[in-house]
Tab-separated table of C-alpha atoms and ligand atoms in Angstrom:
chain	number	residue	atom	x	y	z
A	12	MET	CA	20.959	-32.183	-0.067
A	13	SER	CA	22.316	-28.988	-1.567
A	14	VAL	CA	20.182	-25.880	-2.040
A	15	ASP	CA	20.413	-22.803	-4.261
A	16	LEU	CA	21.120	-20.188	-1.642
A	17	VAL	CA	21.921	-19.785	2.024
A	18	LEU	CA	21.630	-16.479	3.844
A	19	LYS	CA	23.857	-16.767	6.883
A	20	GLU	CA	24.758	-14.840	10.035
A	21	ALA	CA	21.447	-13.024	10.213
A	22	LYS	CA	18.858	-12.055	12.769
A	23	VAL	CA	15.716	-13.693	11.463
A	24	TYR	CA	12.226	-12.470	12.369
A	25	ILE	CA	10.194	-15.616	12.880
A	26	GLY	CA	6.959	-16.164	14.765
A	27	GLY	CA	7.172	-12.846	16.604
A	28	ARG	CA	10.770	-13.349	17.738
A	29	VAL	CA	14.196	-12.531	16.394
A	30	ILE	CA	16.644	-15.427	16.356
A	31	ASP	CA	20.289	-15.691	15.303
A	32	ALA	CA	20.052	-18.029	12.352
A	33	GLY	CA	20.325	-18.487	8.630
A	34	ILE	CA	17.841	-19.272	5.884
A	35	ALA	CA	18.199	-21.928	3.190
A	36	ILE	CA	16.371	-21.188	-0.044
A	37	ASP	CA	15.740	-23.633	-2.847
A	38	GLY	CA	13.971	-22.459	-5.961
A	39	GLU	CA	11.366	-19.941	-4.886
A	40	LYS	CA	10.933	-21.154	-1.335
A	41	ILE	CA	12.369	-21.188	2.142
A	42	VAL	CA	13.337	-24.772	2.904
A	43	ARG	CA	15.089	-24.414	6.229
A	44	ILE	CA	15.605	-21.852	8.994
A	45	ALA	CA	18.323	-22.939	11.399
A	46	LYS	CA	21.659	-22.256	13.025
A	47	GLU	CA	24.406	-22.299	10.451
A	48	VAL	CA	25.732	-25.747	11.353
A	49	ASN	CA	22.307	-27.196	10.664
A	50	LEU	CA	21.820	-25.592	7.264
A	51	PRO	CA	22.319	-27.591	4.067
A	52	SER	CA	25.188	-26.849	1.697
A	53	ALA	CA	24.416	-24.330	-1.015
A	54	SER	CA	25.632	-23.212	-4.421
A	55	GLU	CA	25.734	-19.656	-3.098
A	56	LYS	CA	26.126	-18.231	0.392
A	57	ILE	CA	25.573	-14.643	1.444
A	58	ASN	CA	26.889	-13.438	4.795
A	59	LEU	CA	24.483	-10.847	6.181
A	60	ASN	CA	26.769	-9.697	9.001
A	61	ARG	CA	24.094	-9.895	11.658
A	62	THR	CA	21.592	-7.610	9.953
A	63	PHE	CA	17.851	-8.420	10.123
A	64	ILE	CA	15.794	-10.511	7.742
A	65	LEU	CA	12.125	-9.519	7.767
A	66	PRO	CA	9.260	-10.798	5.624
A	67	GLY	CA	9.102	-8.731	2.431
A	68	VAL	CA	6.656	-5.861	2.649
A	69	ILE	CA	3.276	-6.420	0.997
A	70	ASP	CA	1.937	-3.072	-0.158
A	71	VAL	CA	-1.795	-3.477	-0.667
A	72	HIS	CA	-2.277	0.009	-2.080
A	73	ALA	CA	-0.185	1.301	-4.969
A	74	HIS	CA	-0.930	2.962	-8.283
A	75	LEU	CA	1.577	1.471	-10.712
A	76	ARG	CA	-0.029	3.302	-13.687
A	77	ASP	CA	1.643	2.208	-16.997
A	78	GLN	CA	-0.400	2.060	-20.252
A	79	ASP	CA	-1.624	5.587	-21.097
A	80	LEU	CA	-0.332	6.890	-17.751
A	81	SER	CA	3.211	5.584	-18.288
A	82	TYR	CA	4.526	9.130	-18.159
A	83	LYS	CA	3.678	9.072	-14.409
A	84	GLU	CA	4.970	5.548	-13.702
A	85	ASP	CA	5.179	2.159	-15.363
A	86	PHE	CA	5.370	-1.415	-14.132
A	87	TYR	CA	9.161	-1.428	-14.346
A	88	THR	CA	9.857	1.859	-12.559
A	89	GLY	CA	7.086	1.277	-10.032
A	90	THR	CA	8.285	-2.207	-9.115
A	91	CYS	CA	11.947	-1.088	-9.026
A	92	ALA	CA	10.756	1.546	-6.557
A	93	ALA	CA	8.969	-1.198	-4.614
A	94	ALA	CA	12.099	-3.372	-4.469
A	95	ASN	CA	14.155	-0.370	-3.367
A	96	GLY	CA	11.675	0.083	-0.514
A	97	GLY	CA	11.782	-3.563	0.590
A	98	VAL	CA	8.380	-4.288	-0.968
A	99	THR	CA	8.103	-7.751	-2.529
A	100	LEU	CA	4.421	-7.719	-3.503
A	101	VAL	CA	2.287	-4.832	-4.664
A	102	ILE	CA	-1.468	-4.801	-5.213
A	103	ASP	CA	-2.109	-2.474	-8.118
A	104	MET	CA	-5.028	-0.028	-8.100
A	105	PRO	CA	-7.539	0.100	-10.995
A	106	ASN	CA	-7.904	3.867	-11.695
A	107	ASN	CA	-5.774	3.581	-14.803
A	108	LYS	CA	-6.126	4.628	-18.397
A	109	PRO	CA	-7.921	2.454	-19.458
A	110	VAL	CA	-9.594	1.702	-16.123
A	111	THR	CA	-9.139	-1.899	-14.933
A	112	MET	CA	-12.842	-2.785	-14.974
A	113	SER	CA	-13.299	-5.725	-17.314
A	114	LEU	CA	-11.878	-9.146	-17.983
A	115	GLU	CA	-10.071	-7.829	-21.086
A	116	ALA	CA	-8.607	-4.809	-19.280
A	117	LEU	CA	-7.356	-6.975	-16.426
A	118	LYS	CA	-5.802	-9.542	-18.752
A	119	GLU	CA	-4.109	-6.789	-20.743
A	120	ARG	CA	-2.623	-5.278	-17.574
A	121	MET	CA	-1.399	-8.692	-16.490
A	122	ARG	CA	0.150	-9.265	-19.897
A	123	ILE	CA	2.013	-5.938	-19.874
A	124	ALA	CA	3.080	-6.322	-16.243
A	125	SER	CA	4.424	-9.843	-16.689
A	126	ARG	CA	7.217	-8.565	-18.954
A	127	LYS	CA	8.174	-5.617	-16.767
A	128	THR	CA	7.851	-6.262	-13.059
A	129	VAL	CA	10.737	-7.019	-10.718
A	130	VAL	CA	8.519	-7.748	-7.691
A	131	ASN	CA	5.285	-9.722	-7.440
A	132	VAL	CA	2.159	-7.876	-8.511
A	133	ALA	CA	-1.485	-8.633	-7.804
A	134	PHE	CA	-4.410	-6.611	-9.122
A	135	TYR	CA	-7.516	-4.813	-8.016
A	136	SER	CA	-10.335	-4.385	-10.448
A	137	ALA	CA	-12.949	-1.658	-10.366
A	138	PHE	CA	-16.535	-2.901	-10.663
A	139	PRO	CA	-17.592	-3.629	-14.248
A	140	GLU	CA	-20.777	-2.081	-15.645
A	141	ASP	CA	-22.380	-5.515	-15.770
A	142	ILE	CA	-21.940	-7.133	-12.380
A	143	ASN	CA	-22.318	-10.557	-13.949
A	144	GLU	CA	-18.704	-10.090	-15.105
A	145	ILE	CA	-17.475	-9.970	-11.511
A	146	GLY	CA	-17.138	-13.753	-11.438
A	147	GLN	CA	-14.984	-13.781	-14.597
A	148	ILE	CA	-12.750	-11.007	-13.311
A	149	ALA	CA	-12.236	-12.967	-10.107
A	150	HIS	CA	-11.567	-16.119	-12.112
A	151	ALA	CA	-8.892	-14.314	-14.142
A	152	GLY	CA	-7.133	-13.578	-10.860
A	153	ALA	CA	-8.091	-10.164	-9.467
A	154	LYS	CA	-7.351	-10.286	-5.738
A	155	ALA	CA	-9.874	-7.634	-4.704
A	156	PHE	CA	-12.232	-4.981	-5.991
A	157	LYS	CA	-11.830	-1.283	-5.410
A	158	THR	CA	-14.479	1.392	-5.373
A	159	PHE	CA	-14.395	5.141	-4.785
A	160	LEU	CA	-17.331	6.785	-2.990
A	161	SER	CA	-15.937	10.185	-4.027
A	162	HIS	CA	-16.478	9.818	-7.777
A	163	LYS	CA	-17.196	7.191	-10.385
A	164	VAL	CA	-14.251	4.937	-11.250
A	165	GLY	CA	-15.390	1.851	-13.146
A	166	GLY	CA	-18.847	0.825	-14.265
A	167	ILE	CA	-21.004	1.690	-11.283
A	168	ASP	CA	-22.146	5.082	-10.057
A	169	PRO	CA	-21.255	5.121	-6.345
A	170	ASN	CA	-24.401	7.140	-5.595
A	171	ASP	CA	-26.588	4.282	-6.768
A	172	GLU	CA	-27.016	2.434	-3.486
A	173	ASP	CA	-28.809	-0.619	-4.885
A	174	LYS	CA	-26.277	-1.194	-7.644
A	175	MET	CA	-23.457	-0.783	-5.147
A	176	ILE	CA	-24.953	-3.332	-2.762
A	177	ASN	CA	-25.439	-5.799	-5.596
A	178	ALA	CA	-21.870	-5.374	-6.784
A	179	PHE	CA	-20.559	-5.904	-3.247
A	180	LYS	CA	-22.705	-9.033	-2.982
A	181	GLU	CA	-21.208	-10.412	-6.202
A	182	ALA	CA	-17.712	-9.837	-4.801
A	183	ALA	CA	-18.700	-11.766	-1.682
A	184	LYS	CA	-19.864	-14.694	-3.845
A	185	VAL	CA	-16.344	-15.039	-5.264
A	186	ASN	CA	-14.820	-14.472	-1.845
A	187	LEU	CA	-13.002	-11.268	-2.678
A	188	PRO	CA	-12.794	-8.201	-0.448
A	189	VAL	CA	-13.822	-4.741	-1.634
A	190	ALA	CA	-11.489	-1.860	-0.837
A	191	VAL	CA	-13.128	1.535	-0.503
A	192	HIS	CA	-11.918	5.098	-0.912
A	193	ALA	CA	-14.371	6.431	1.629
A	194	GLU	CA	-14.807	10.153	1.036
A	195	ASP	CA	-18.516	10.838	0.568
A	196	GLY	CA	-19.106	12.174	-2.962
A	197	SER	CA	-22.279	14.161	-2.276
A	198	LEU	CA	-20.720	15.987	0.671
A	199	LEU	CA	-17.576	16.759	-1.355
A	200	LEU	CA	-19.740	18.246	-4.094
A	201	ARG	CA	-21.854	20.351	-1.705
A	202	LYS	CA	-18.733	21.793	-0.040
A	203	PHE	CA	-17.095	22.362	-3.411
A	204	LYS	CA	-20.014	24.601	-4.382
A	205	GLU	CA	-19.699	26.490	-1.096
A	206	VAL	CA	-16.070	27.434	-1.726
A	207	ALA	CA	-16.694	28.534	-5.328
A	208	GLY	CA	-14.174	31.143	-6.433
A	209	ARG	CA	-11.458	30.063	-3.990
A	210	SER	CA	-8.477	28.017	-5.062
A	211	ASP	CA	-6.282	27.907	-1.957
A	212	ILE	CA	-5.293	24.954	0.237
A	213	GLU	CA	-7.689	26.052	3.017
A	214	ALA	CA	-10.605	25.741	0.596
A	215	TYR	CA	-9.357	22.301	-0.418
A	216	LEU	CA	-9.336	21.198	3.217
A	217	GLU	CA	-12.874	22.516	3.714
A	218	VAL	CA	-14.035	20.338	0.828
A	219	HIS	CA	-12.027	17.219	1.697
A	220	SER	CA	-13.128	17.541	5.296
A	221	VAL	CA	-12.994	15.166	8.238
A	222	GLU	CA	-16.795	14.943	7.930
A	223	ALA	CA	-16.557	13.803	4.298
A	224	GLU	CA	-14.408	10.858	5.395
A	225	VAL	CA	-16.527	10.020	8.424
A	226	LYS	CA	-19.690	10.093	6.317
A	227	GLY	CA	-18.019	7.902	3.698
A	228	ILE	CA	-16.897	5.399	6.296
A	229	ARG	CA	-20.354	5.253	7.914
A	230	ARG	CA	-21.846	4.513	4.512
A	231	THR	CA	-19.188	1.885	3.837
A	232	MET	CA	-20.110	0.159	7.104
A	233	ARG	CA	-23.783	0.093	6.134
A	234	ILE	CA	-22.913	-1.419	2.763
A	235	ALA	CA	-20.723	-3.998	4.494
A	236	GLU	CA	-23.553	-4.978	6.786
A	237	ARG	CA	-26.206	-5.147	4.070
A	238	SER	CA	-24.037	-7.057	1.594
A	239	GLY	CA	-22.120	-9.318	3.959
A	240	THR	CA	-18.947	-8.567	1.993
A	241	HIS	CA	-15.543	-8.068	3.594
A	242	VAL	CA	-14.744	-4.380	3.163
A	243	HIS	CA	-11.295	-2.874	3.472
A	244	VAL	CA	-11.243	0.852	4.203
A	245	CYS	CA	-8.324	2.518	2.427
A	246	HIS	CA	-6.151	5.281	3.924
A	247	VAL	CA	-8.107	6.100	7.095
A	248	SER	CA	-7.018	9.582	8.161
A	249	THR	CA	-9.416	10.563	10.958
A	250	SER	CA	-9.926	9.434	14.540
A	251	GLU	CA	-13.710	9.424	14.188
A	252	GLY	CA	-13.463	7.372	11.011
A	253	LEU	CA	-11.257	4.825	12.704
A	254	ARG	CA	-13.461	4.676	15.811
A	255	THR	CA	-16.462	4.027	13.568
A	256	ILE	CA	-14.645	1.098	11.941
A	257	LEU	CA	-13.580	-0.318	15.316
A	258	ARG	CA	-17.136	-0.108	16.656
A	259	GLU	CA	-18.530	-1.970	13.658
A	260	LYS	CA	-15.762	-4.536	13.805
A	261	SER	CA	-16.575	-5.285	17.420
A	262	ARG	CA	-20.205	-5.825	16.369
A	263	GLY	CA	-19.009	-8.534	14.010
A	264	ILE	CA	-18.958	-6.630	10.720
A	265	SER	CA	-16.237	-8.000	8.431
A	266	VAL	CA	-14.024	-4.962	7.981
A	267	SER	CA	-10.324	-4.136	7.906
A	268	CYS	CA	-8.541	-0.842	7.523
A	269	GLU	CA	-5.303	0.691	6.402
A	270	VAL	CA	-3.422	3.887	7.143
A	271	THR	CA	-0.584	5.434	5.159
A	272	PRO	CA	2.805	6.597	6.416
A	273	HIS	CA	1.946	10.170	5.396
A	274	HIS	CA	-1.228	10.244	7.500
A	275	LEU	CA	0.747	8.728	10.389
A	276	LEU	CA	3.646	11.157	10.252
A	277	LEU	CA	2.542	14.406	8.619
A	278	SER	CA	-0.139	16.914	9.554
A	279	GLU	CA	-2.009	19.776	7.918
A	280	LYS	CA	0.872	22.015	9.023
A	281	ASN	CA	3.241	20.087	6.753
A	282	LEU	CA	0.786	20.498	3.886
A	283	LYS	CA	0.679	24.260	4.401
A	284	ARG	CA	4.452	24.477	4.638
A	285	ILE	CA	5.318	22.094	1.783
A	286	GLY	CA	2.400	22.817	-0.534
A	287	ASN	CA	1.271	20.755	-3.516
A	288	ILE	CA	3.811	17.955	-3.192
A	289	ALA	CA	2.056	17.026	0.051
A	290	LEU	CA	-1.417	17.305	-1.486
A	291	VAL	CA	-3.167	13.950	-1.330
A	292	ASN	CA	-6.681	12.517	-0.929
A	293	PRO	CA	-7.722	12.233	1.796
A	294	PRO	CA	-5.608	15.240	2.807
A	295	LEU	CA	-3.210	15.555	5.709
A	296	ARG	CA	-5.090	16.237	8.934
A	297	PRO	CA	-4.683	18.250	12.156
A	298	LEU	CA	-1.994	16.970	14.524
A	299	SER	CA	-4.562	15.587	16.998
A	300	GLU	CA	-5.738	13.128	14.302
A	301	VAL	CA	-2.163	12.119	13.483
A	302	LEU	CA	-1.414	11.401	17.131
A	303	TYR	CA	-4.557	9.290	17.432
A	304	LEU	CA	-3.538	7.195	14.424
A	305	GLN	CA	-0.078	6.665	15.942
A	306	TRP	CA	-1.616	5.595	19.235
A	307	ALA	CA	-4.007	3.246	17.436
A	308	LEU	CA	-1.177	1.698	15.425
A	309	GLU	CA	0.863	0.718	18.449
A	310	ASN	CA	-2.248	-0.555	20.184
A	311	GLY	CA	-2.982	-3.026	17.414
A	312	LEU	CA	-6.093	-1.251	16.147
A	313	ILE	CA	-4.856	-0.729	12.595
A	314	ASP	CA	-4.709	-3.767	10.333
A	315	ILE	CA	-2.421	-2.560	7.579
A	316	VAL	CA	-0.024	0.221	6.705
A	317	ALA	CA	0.047	0.787	2.932
A	318	SER	CA	1.820	3.410	0.861
A	319	ASP	CA	-0.950	4.655	-1.461
A	320	HIS	CA	1.963	5.202	-3.843
A	321	ALA	CA	0.390	7.720	-6.248
A	322	PRO	CA	3.029	9.073	-8.623
A	323	HIS	CA	2.379	12.084	-10.866
A	324	ALA	CA	4.493	14.140	-13.244
A	325	PHE	CA	6.044	17.175	-11.577
A	326	LYS	CA	4.165	19.561	-13.844
A	327	GLU	CA	0.889	18.031	-12.608
A	328	LYS	CA	1.839	18.952	-9.032
A	329	ASP	CA	2.900	22.441	-10.001
A	330	ALA	CA	-0.411	24.208	-10.703
A	331	SER	CA	-1.380	27.559	-9.210
A	332	SER	CA	-5.009	26.619	-8.467
A	333	VAL	CA	-5.281	23.831	-5.926
A	334	TRP	CA	-8.114	22.291	-7.986
A	335	ASP	CA	-5.707	21.719	-10.869
A	336	VAL	CA	-3.122	19.885	-8.772
A	337	SER	CA	-2.966	16.086	-9.072
A	338	ALA	CA	-3.298	14.624	-5.586
A	339	GLY	CA	-0.959	11.868	-4.511
A	340	ILE	CA	2.396	11.083	-2.950
A	341	SER	CA	5.207	8.903	-4.302
A	342	GLY	CA	5.519	6.789	-1.184
A	343	ILE	CA	6.565	3.224	-1.864
A	344	GLU	CA	10.299	3.833	-1.379
A	345	THR	CA	9.950	5.639	1.927
A	346	MET	CA	7.345	3.509	3.711
A	347	LEU	CA	9.613	0.860	5.251
A	348	PRO	CA	12.420	3.297	6.199
A	349	LEU	CA	9.887	5.573	7.910
A	350	MET	CA	8.362	2.649	9.784
A	351	LEU	CA	11.782	1.338	10.809
A	352	THR	CA	12.502	4.825	12.121
A	353	MET	CA	9.330	4.617	14.208
A	354	VAL	CA	10.627	1.319	15.619
A	355	ASN	CA	13.970	2.924	16.445
A	356	LYS	CA	12.228	5.811	18.174
A	357	GLY	CA	10.192	3.371	20.274
A	358	GLN	CA	6.921	4.544	18.705
A	359	ILE	CA	6.027	1.044	17.513
A	360	SER	CA	7.416	-2.437	18.096
A	361	LEU	CA	9.088	-4.532	15.417
A	362	SER	CA	6.252	-7.039	15.701
A	363	THR	CA	3.678	-4.318	14.982
A	364	LEU	CA	5.714	-3.351	11.927
A	365	VAL	CA	5.754	-6.912	10.591
A	366	LYS	CA	2.049	-7.393	11.318
A	367	VAL	CA	0.896	-4.273	9.486
A	368	LEU	CA	3.346	-4.488	6.585
A	369	SER	CA	3.377	-8.229	5.872
A	370	GLU	CA	1.329	-10.620	7.998
A	371	ASN	CA	-2.029	-8.853	7.962
A	372	PRO	CA	-1.853	-7.871	4.269
A	373	SER	CA	-1.256	-11.523	3.371
A	374	ARG	CA	-4.147	-12.742	5.509
A	375	ILE	CA	-6.673	-10.089	4.516
A	376	PHE	CA	-5.956	-10.320	0.776
A	377	GLY	CA	-5.525	-14.094	0.666
A	378	LEU	CA	-1.882	-14.152	-0.478
A	379	LYS	CA	-1.046	-17.740	0.310
A	380	GLY	CA	2.484	-18.690	1.289
A	381	ARG	CA	3.599	-15.076	1.700
A	382	GLY	CA	3.860	-12.489	4.453
A	383	GLN	CA	5.904	-14.451	6.958
A	384	ILE	CA	9.213	-16.201	7.249
A	385	ALA	CA	8.559	-19.909	7.609
A	386	GLU	CA	9.692	-23.153	6.034
A	387	GLY	CA	7.593	-23.822	2.944
A	388	PHE	CA	6.828	-20.148	2.413
A	389	TYR	CA	8.048	-18.153	-0.589
A	390	ALA	CA	11.414	-16.506	-0.053
A	391	ASP	CA	10.043	-12.952	-0.253
A	392	LEU	CA	12.422	-11.236	2.123
A	393	VAL	CA	13.916	-7.906	2.982
A	394	VAL	CA	17.270	-7.563	4.702
A	395	VAL	CA	17.417	-4.396	6.783
A	396	ASP	CA	20.103	-2.555	8.679
A	397	LEU	CA	18.142	-1.226	11.646
A	398	LYS	CA	20.954	1.053	12.739
A	399	ARG	CA	21.837	2.745	9.450
A	400	GLU	CA	21.047	6.485	9.541
A	401	TRP	CA	20.524	8.288	6.266
A	402	THR	CA	18.649	11.147	4.610
A	403	ILE	CA	15.723	10.692	2.247
A	404	ASP	CA	16.636	12.082	-1.167
A	405	PRO	CA	13.800	11.754	-3.697
A	406	THR	CA	16.157	12.458	-6.612
A	407	GLU	CA	17.449	8.932	-5.927
A	408	PHE	CA	13.992	7.322	-6.248
A	409	TYR	CA	13.377	4.685	-8.917
A	410	SER	CA	9.835	6.040	-9.166
A	411	LYS	CA	9.347	8.524	-11.968
A	412	ALA	CA	7.874	10.873	-9.339
A	413	LYS	CA	11.121	12.061	-7.773
A	414	PHE	CA	9.650	14.341	-5.120
A	415	SER	CA	8.296	13.701	-1.647
A	416	PRO	CA	7.012	15.493	1.420
A	417	PHE	CA	9.666	13.475	3.303
A	418	ASP	CA	12.490	15.081	1.301
A	419	GLY	CA	15.417	15.698	3.652
A	420	TRP	CA	14.081	13.605	6.544
A	421	ARG	CA	16.699	11.830	8.631
A	422	VAL	CA	15.688	8.205	9.010
A	423	LYS	CA	17.164	5.242	10.839
A	424	GLY	CA	16.774	1.833	9.230
A	425	LYS	CA	17.500	0.906	5.621
A	426	PRO	CA	16.461	-1.927	3.324
A	427	LEU	CA	19.748	-3.438	2.109
A	428	LYS	CA	18.581	-6.376	0.014
A	429	THR	CA	15.223	-7.470	-1.344
A	430	PHE	CA	14.586	-11.077	-2.374
A	431	VAL	CA	11.515	-11.969	-4.433
A	432	ASN	CA	10.638	-15.655	-4.920
A	433	GLY	CA	14.182	-16.504	-3.811
A	434	VAL	CA	15.837	-14.132	-6.289
A	435	LEU	CA	17.947	-11.167	-5.211
A	436	VAL	CA	16.290	-8.165	-6.832
A	437	MET	CA	17.707	-5.164	-4.966
A	438	ASP	CA	21.185	-4.996	-3.493
A	439	GLU	CA	22.333	-1.839	-1.659
A	440	GLY	CA	20.007	0.356	-3.697
A	441	GLU	CA	20.886	-1.264	-7.046
A	442	ILE	CA	18.294	-3.233	-9.024
A	443	VAL	CA	20.096	-6.434	-9.972
A	444	ALA	CA	17.270	-8.449	-11.543
A	445	LYS	CA	15.816	-8.386	-15.025
A	446	PRO	CA	12.388	-6.950	-15.842
A	447	GLY	CA	9.804	-9.721	-15.808
A	448	CYS	CA	11.276	-11.669	-12.922
A	449	GLY	CA	8.401	-10.709	-10.619
A	450	LYS	CA	5.290	-12.872	-10.766
A	451	ILE	CA	1.657	-12.065	-11.399
A	452	ILE	CA	-0.163	-13.227	-8.293
A	453	ARG	CA	-3.610	-14.586	-9.056
B	20	DOR	O1	-4.248	11.249	-3.572
B	20	DOR	C1	-4.755	10.359	-4.256
B	20	DOR	N1	-4.194	9.951	-5.405
B	20	DOR	N2	-5.883	9.782	-3.820
B	20	DOR	C2	-6.568	8.921	-4.594
B	20	DOR	O2	-7.570	8.433	-4.177
B	20	DOR	C3	-6.102	8.610	-5.972
B	20	DOR	C4	-4.655	8.785	-6.070
B	20	DOR	C5	-4.166	8.751	-7.477
B	20	DOR	O3	-4.491	7.816	-8.218
B	20	DOR	O4	-3.395	9.641	-7.886
B	21	ZN	ZN1	-7.929	6.577	-2.357
B	22	ZN	ZN1	-4.853	5.317	-3.825
């Protein structure tokens, strides 16, 4: 037997261990993991010089934009950015223009994406106005629903508790999770009125408070219990929010959670120093919260780390009133390097990294055949040099949003090559695949 490709002389992360081995790939899949002498012959061989092969990163939270928001990002630039960051599968958020909230809107996004993506892309949908459409949206291949408690995105007013519960129940019927942006809308509004006339970052933090997140998460847990739906809490940024989730989980509520690299590594102090480029919802928090999230990550209490890649045009970040600034961080290219740096510093183990970036995302979002390195699995892989030290330079991003609160950070650990469905897509920072080679994951 001869296969398409053999990756040889590597350190392969498999089943929680790192072994000296190679990987044989045929078509889209891994067919053999073995010592070199035991690998089949291949049309092409790549010597990896003893660098690591990890499962490709699955980023369950990214805003790829495109359509009427293409000036911020499009499927090509966003997925090139993903590949550059070692990400092989992205789940795309629905707060687009038009909002992904109907069968037609979802199909149209899939159609546009299929010609442009260089990594695999799956889709969230917002809830449609008529919840009877939830079944069709699931049938067309949405992998999850997304709702914001902070404001209305999609067809359902988040303040309407009964409608929300019914929508969650419909999602449960088609076996899809619901991801929640859990900042409580009524509390945000009340605080916003209290700070009337102020437009500084302090006022912003008073509105987007710890309490707003905790209240949102408590409500999310009640909805989870009443509906019986699996809920996934996006970008948890507070210790009390996370403790609430952990308590409910231990009571048997079906819930998972994610944190972002920026909430793990940056605090309110960075926001005040850096300004608008670090403005994001939920905002950066006091250092005590950051340290709790780091502790929780290494202790296995956080299911997923996701980028919340939220690119904006520079002029949208550059407003004088904080209320006019678009919130969000261009984070998909820095997530894996920052996490590898945490591994190098001894803050987390390599197995925690693989769990939160690949294994758990695959399990929680039902991405069959992906998220680990195993025979029969898709060859979605990232080759990393764990020892390479370099400096983050956002002007080199593939994302259209070429600015970052991590600008100038020294990091240790670099994605060298990204393979998607067995195809080399990124090689030493260069995109070497054609647009459209990524797949739509239904
Ligand atoms: O900072 C944010 N940006 N938080 C969100 O919830 C939305 C996102 C965006 O789409 O820009
Ligand atoms: Zn959000
Ligand atoms: Zn987001």
